[in-house]
Coordinates of C-alpha atoms in Angstrom, one line a residue:
Chain A
X9 CA 0.5 0.2 -0.2
X10 CA 3.1 2.8 0.5
X11 CA 4.9 1.5 -1.5
X12 CA 1.5 2.0 -5.0
X13 CA 1.5 5.0 -2.7
X14 CA 5.4 5.9 -3.2
X15 CA 5.2 4.8 -6.5
X16 CA 2.0 7.7 -7.3
X17 CA 4.2 10.4 -5.7
X18 CA 7.0 9.9 -7.8
X19 CA 4.5 9.5 -10.7
X20 CA 3.3 12.6 -10.0
X21 CA 6.9 14.0 -9.3
X22 CA 7.3 13.5 -13.3
X23 CA 4.6 14.6 -14.7
X24 CA 4.3 18.2 -13.3
X25 CA 8.5 17.9 -13.3
X26 CA 8.3 20.3 -16.8
X27 CA 6.3 22.9 -14.2
X28 CA 9.0 24.6 -13.7
X29 CA 10.3 24.7 -16.9
X30 CA 13.1 28.1 -16.9
X31 CA 11.7 30.9 -20.5
X32 CA 14.7 29.1 -23.1
X33 CA 17.2 32.0 -25.7
X34 CA 17.5 31.4 -28.9
X35 CA 21.3 31.7 -29.2
X36 CA 22.4 35.6 -30.0
X37 CA 23.6 35.2 -33.6
X38 CA 21.0 32.4 -34.7
X39 CA 19.1 35.9 -36.5
X40 CA 21.9 36.7 -38.4
X41 CA 22.9 32.7 -39.6
X42 CA 19.3 32.2 -40.4
X43 CA 19.0 35.0 -42.8
X44 CA 21.9 34.7 -44.2
X45 CA 20.6 30.6 -44.9
X46 CA 17.4 32.1 -45.9
X47 CA 19.3 34.7 -49.1
X48 CA 22.6 32.5 -50.3
X49 CA 20.1 29.8 -50.8
X50 CA 18.0 32.2 -53.1
X51 CA 20.9 34.0 -54.7
X52 CA 21.6 30.1 -55.4
X53 CA 18.4 29.1 -57.4
X54 CA 18.5 32.6 -59.1
X55 CA 21.8 32.5 -60.4
X56 CA 22.0 28.5 -61.5
X57 CA 19.0 28.6 -63.4
X58 CA 18.8 33.0 -64.3
X59 CA 19.7 32.2 -67.9
X60 CA 17.3 30.1 -69.2
X61 CA 14.8 32.8 -69.2
X62 CA 10.7 31.6 -69.8
X63 CA 11.9 32.7 -74.3
X64 CA 14.4 30.1 -73.9
X65 CA 12.6 27.6 -72.7
X66 CA 9.6 27.7 -75.1
X67 CA 12.9 27.8 -77.7
X68 CA 14.2 24.7 -76.1
X69 CA 10.7 23.1 -76.4
X70 CA 9.9 24.3 -79.5
X71 CA 13.3 22.2 -81.4
X72 CA 12.1 18.8 -78.7
X73 CA 8.8 18.8 -80.6
X74 CA 10.4 19.6 -83.7
X75 CA 13.1 16.5 -83.9
X76 CA 10.7 14.2 -82.1
X77 CA 8.9 14.8 -85.5
X78 CA 11.3 15.0 -87.9
X79 CA 12.2 11.9 -86.3
X80 CA 8.6 9.7 -85.8
X81 CA 8.0 10.8 -89.9
X82 CA 11.1 9.6 -91.0
X83 CA 10.9 5.6 -88.7
X84 CA 7.2 5.9 -90.6
X85 CA 8.7 6.5 -94.3
X86 CA 8.9 3.6 -96.8
X87 CA 12.6 4.2 -97.9
X88 CA 13.3 3.8 -94.1
X89 CA 12.0 0.3 -94.9
X90 CA 13.7 0.5 -97.1
X91 CA 17.0 1.1 -96.6
X92 CA 16.9 -1.2 -93.7
X93 CA 15.1 -4.4 -96.3
X94 CA 18.5 -3.8 -98.7
X95 CA 20.5 -3.5 -95.1
X96 CA 19.3 -6.8 -93.9
X97 CA 19.0 -9.0 -96.6
X98 CA 22.8 -8.1 -97.2
X99 CA 24.2 -9.1 -94.8
X100 CA 21.7 -12.4 -94.2
X101 CA 20.4 -10.7 -92.0
X102 CA 15.9 -10.8 -93.8
X103 CA 14.0 -14.1 -92.6
X104 CA 13.5 -15.2 -95.8
X105 CA 17.8 -15.7 -95.4
X106 CA 16.8 -17.4 -91.7
X107 CA 14.2 -19.9 -93.5
X108 CA 16.9 -21.3 -95.9
X109 CA 19.6 -22.0 -92.4
X110 CA 16.8 -23.5 -91.9
X111 CA 16.0 -25.4 -94.4
X112 CA 19.9 -26.8 -95.2
Chain B
X25 CA 0.1 46.7 -40.5
X26 CA -1.9 44.4 -41.2
X27 CA -1.1 40.6 -41.5
X28 CA -2.1 41.1 -44.3
X29 CA 0.6 43.1 -45.7
X30 CA 3.6 41.2 -43.7
X31 CA 2.9 38.4 -45.4
X32 CA 3.0 40.5 -48.3
X33 CA 6.6 41.9 -48.4
X34 CA 7.3 38.1 -46.8
X35 CA 6.2 37.0 -50.3
X36 CA 8.2 39.9 -52.0
X37 CA 11.7 38.6 -50.1
X38 CA 11.7 41.4 -48.1
X39 CA 15.2 41.4 -45.9
X40 CA 13.2 44.0 -43.6
X41 CA 10.2 41.4 -42.7
X42 CA 12.3 38.6 -42.4
X43 CA 14.3 40.2 -39.8
X44 CA 11.3 41.6 -38.2
X45 CA 9.6 37.7 -38.7
X46 CA 12.7 36.9 -37.1
X47 CA 12.9 39.0 -33.9
X48 CA 8.7 37.7 -33.4
X49 CA 9.3 35.0 -33.8
X50 CA 12.7 32.7 -33.1
X51 CA 12.9 32.6 -29.0
X52 CA 8.8 31.5 -29.8
X53 CA 10.5 28.6 -32.6
X54 CA 13.7 27.5 -30.0
X55 CA 11.2 26.8 -27.5
X56 CA 9.1 24.7 -29.1
X57 CA 11.7 23.3 -31.4
X58 CA 13.3 22.2 -27.7
X59 CA 9.8 20.4 -26.2
X60 CA 10.4 18.0 -29.1
X61 CA 13.6 17.7 -29.2
X62 CA 15.0 18.5 -25.6
X63 CA 18.6 19.7 -27.2
X64 CA 19.6 22.9 -27.8
X65 CA 22.4 22.2 -31.1
X66 CA 19.6 19.7 -32.9
X67 CA 16.5 22.4 -31.3
X68 CA 18.8 25.5 -33.1
X69 CA 19.0 23.6 -36.2
X70 CA 16.0 22.8 -37.0
X71 CA 14.6 26.2 -35.8
X72 CA 16.4 27.6 -38.8
X73 CA 15.5 24.4 -41.1
X74 CA 11.9 25.8 -40.2
X75 CA 12.3 29.6 -40.9
X76 CA 14.3 29.0 -44.9
X77 CA 11.2 27.0 -44.7
X78 CA 9.0 29.9 -44.2
X79 CA 11.2 31.6 -46.2
X80 CA 10.7 28.9 -49.3
X81 CA 6.9 28.3 -49.1
X82 CA 5.6 31.3 -48.4
X83 CA 4.5 32.2 -51.7
X84 CA 2.1 28.2 -50.4
X85 CA 0.7 30.5 -47.4
X86 CA -3.3 30.7 -47.9
X87 CA -3.7 32.8 -45.6
X88 CA -6.4 30.4 -44.0
X89 CA -4.5 30.3 -41.3
X90 CA -2.9 33.6 -39.1
X91 CA 0.9 33.2 -40.0
X92 CA 1.7 31.8 -36.2
X93 CA -0.4 29.6 -37.1
X94 CA 1.4 28.5 -39.8
X95 CA 4.9 29.0 -38.9
X96 CA 3.6 26.8 -35.5
X97 CA 3.1 23.9 -37.9
X98 CA 5.8 24.1 -40.2
X99 CA 7.9 23.7 -36.7
X100 CA 5.9 21.0 -34.8
X101 CA 6.3 19.2 -38.8
X102 CA 9.9 19.7 -39.5
X103 CA 10.9 18.4 -35.3
X104 CA 8.5 15.1 -36.4
X105 CA 10.3 14.6 -39.1
X106 CA 13.7 14.9 -36.5
X107 CA 12.7 12.6 -34.5
X108 CA 11.3 10.1 -36.7
X109 CA 14.4 9.8 -38.7
X110 CA 16.9 9.9 -35.9
X111 CA 14.0 7.1 -33.5
X112 CA 14.2 4.8 -37.4
X113 CA 18.2 4.8 -36.1
X114 CA 17.6 3.4 -33.2
X115 CA 15.0 1.3 -33.6
X116 CA 17.0 -1.5 -32.9
X117 CA 14.7 -3.5 -30.8
X118 CA 12.0 -2.8 -32.6
X119 CA 10.1 -6.3 -31.8
X120 CA 9.5 -5.4 -28.0
X121 CA 7.9 -2.1 -29.2
X122 CA 6.0 -3.9 -31.0
X123 CA 4.1 -6.1 -28.5
X124 CA 3.2 -2.5 -26.8
X125 CA 5.1 -3.9 -23.5
X126 CA 7.7 -2.2 -23.9
X127 CA 8.0 0.0 -20.2
X128 CA 12.4 0.3 -21.1
X129 CA 12.3 3.8 -20.7
X130 CA 16.2 3.2 -21.6
X131 CA 18.5 6.5 -22.7
X132 CA 20.5 5.0 -25.2
X133 CA 17.6 3.9 -27.3
X134 CA 15.9 7.9 -26.7
X135 CA 16.5 9.8 -30.1
X136 CA 18.7 12.9 -29.2
X137 CA 21.2 13.3 -25.7
X138 CA 18.9 16.2 -23.2
X139 CA 21.2 18.9 -22.8
X140 CA 17.4 21.0 -22.4
X141 CA 19.2 24.7 -21.4
X142 CA 15.4 25.5 -19.8
X143 CA 15.6 22.7 -16.7
X144 CA 16.2 23.1 -13.1
X145 CA 19.0 20.6 -12.4
X146 CA 16.8 19.8 -9.6
X147 CA 14.2 18.1 -11.8
X148 CA 16.5 17.2 -14.3
X149 CA 16.0 13.8 -13.3
X150 CA 12.9 13.0 -13.6
X151 CA 12.3 16.1 -16.5
X152 CA 15.0 13.0 -18.6
X153 CA 13.0 10.1 -17.3
X154 CA 9.5 11.9 -18.9
X155 CA 11.0 13.0 -21.7
X156 CA 11.8 9.1 -22.6
X157 CA 8.2 8.1 -21.1
X158 CA 6.6 10.5 -23.9
X159 CA 8.7 8.9 -26.5
X160 CA 7.3 5.7 -26.3
X161 CA 3.4 8.3 -26.7
X162 CA 1.8 7.2 -29.9
X163 CA 3.2 10.5 -32.9
X164 CA -0.3 12.1 -32.4
X165 CA -0.9 12.0 -28.3
X166 CA 2.9 13.0 -28.6
X167 CA 2.1 16.6 -30.1
X168 CA -1.1 17.2 -28.6
X169 CA 1.3 16.5 -25.2
X170 CA 4.6 18.1 -25.6
X171 CA 2.3 21.7 -27.7
X172 CA 0.4 20.9 -24.8
X173 CA 1.7 20.7 -21.4
X174 CA 5.3 21.3 -22.4
X175 CA 4.8 24.3 -25.0
X176 CA 1.9 25.6 -22.8
X177 CA -0.3 26.6 -25.4
X178 CA -4.5 26.9 -25.7
X179 CA -6.5 24.2 -26.5
X180 CA -7.9 26.3 -29.8
X181 CA -3.9 27.1 -30.8
X182 CA -3.7 23.2 -31.0
X183 CA -6.4 22.7 -32.5
X184 CA -5.2 25.2 -35.2
X185 CA -1.7 24.4 -35.4
X186 CA -3.0 20.5 -36.0
X187 CA -6.4 21.0 -37.2
X188 CA -7.9 18.8 -35.1
X189 CA -11.1 19.6 -33.0
X190 CA -11.3 21.1 -29.3
X191 CA -12.7 17.6 -28.1
X192 CA -10.5 15.3 -30.3
X193 CA -7.2 17.8 -28.0
X194 CA -9.4 17.0 -24.6
X195 CA -9.5 13.2 -25.7
X196 CA -6.2 12.8 -26.7
X197 CA -4.5 14.3 -23.9
X198 CA -6.8 12.2 -21.6
X199 CA -5.1 9.3 -24.0
X200 CA -1.2 9.9 -23.1
X201 CA -1.4 11.1 -19.6
X202 CA -3.3 7.7 -19.1
X203 CA -0.3 5.9 -21.2
X204 CA 2.1 7.7 -19.9
X205 CA 1.1 6.7 -16.2
X206 CA 1.3 3.1 -17.3
X207 CA 4.2 3.8 -18.6
X208 CA 6.3 5.9 -16.2
X209 CA 4.3 3.0 -12.9
X210 CA 5.9 -0.3 -14.9
X211 CA 9.1 2.0 -14.6
X212 CA 8.6 2.8 -11.3
X213 CA 8.1 -0.5 -9.9
X214 CA 10.8 -2.3 -12.2
X215 CA 13.7 0.6 -10.3
X216 CA 12.1 -0.8 -6.7

């Protein structure tokens, strides 16, 4: 009984331990350090991407689209397929030549 | 100057406004950080991260809450992020905590070295036991208990920071106290 009361007293004292917490002050250099960090990050970000203006971004996008359209057209064109099949037959890579190999 | 004007100046990255923001909030934010992470160096690093986050995210602030509430929300999230990272590193006895009977308040498994500048010397040992016990609480209970009992925030402030109703805050606080009582009871019983 006495032991239980003792334990409960300890628990109450622990739960109230932080009621007497003193007020805290951050270090005097905190403000300057933080200001420096905030504005240094801003400068780094702006410096590294400042040359990539919206006009340049649009021009890059247009270039990428043009190159892609050109590439797709080349792949789809009959000339390209003809060139591939003649290349394949020259080096014996066409399906017809493979079939003849198995027939041997 | 109204809060809206002040926020506009912050959005414009005005140096003087950030200087004022730091003047107004640096000690409060540091205090809240210390309530969650009772180590002066760690708390200072987190407080610095909070202000950098405010600087980087002020454009996303929609003014649906007060500026102070938004800053405390960032502070709480940064502290929890820090604790989660540190706890994950130290969770070698995870099976014990999974069983739900982990009353071992071991200082070595705590996420940081307890070094709170506001602790009264006579209460240092009992305060440390309380910090260790708080770390065993589920996250929602830990947030509410820390903000109310250590950081001295009102139910209304906690309700705004956590986006919960006052009823829910009261219920979480009740459960946190009950769980702390259970943890501390087992701890002191094992000590005898």
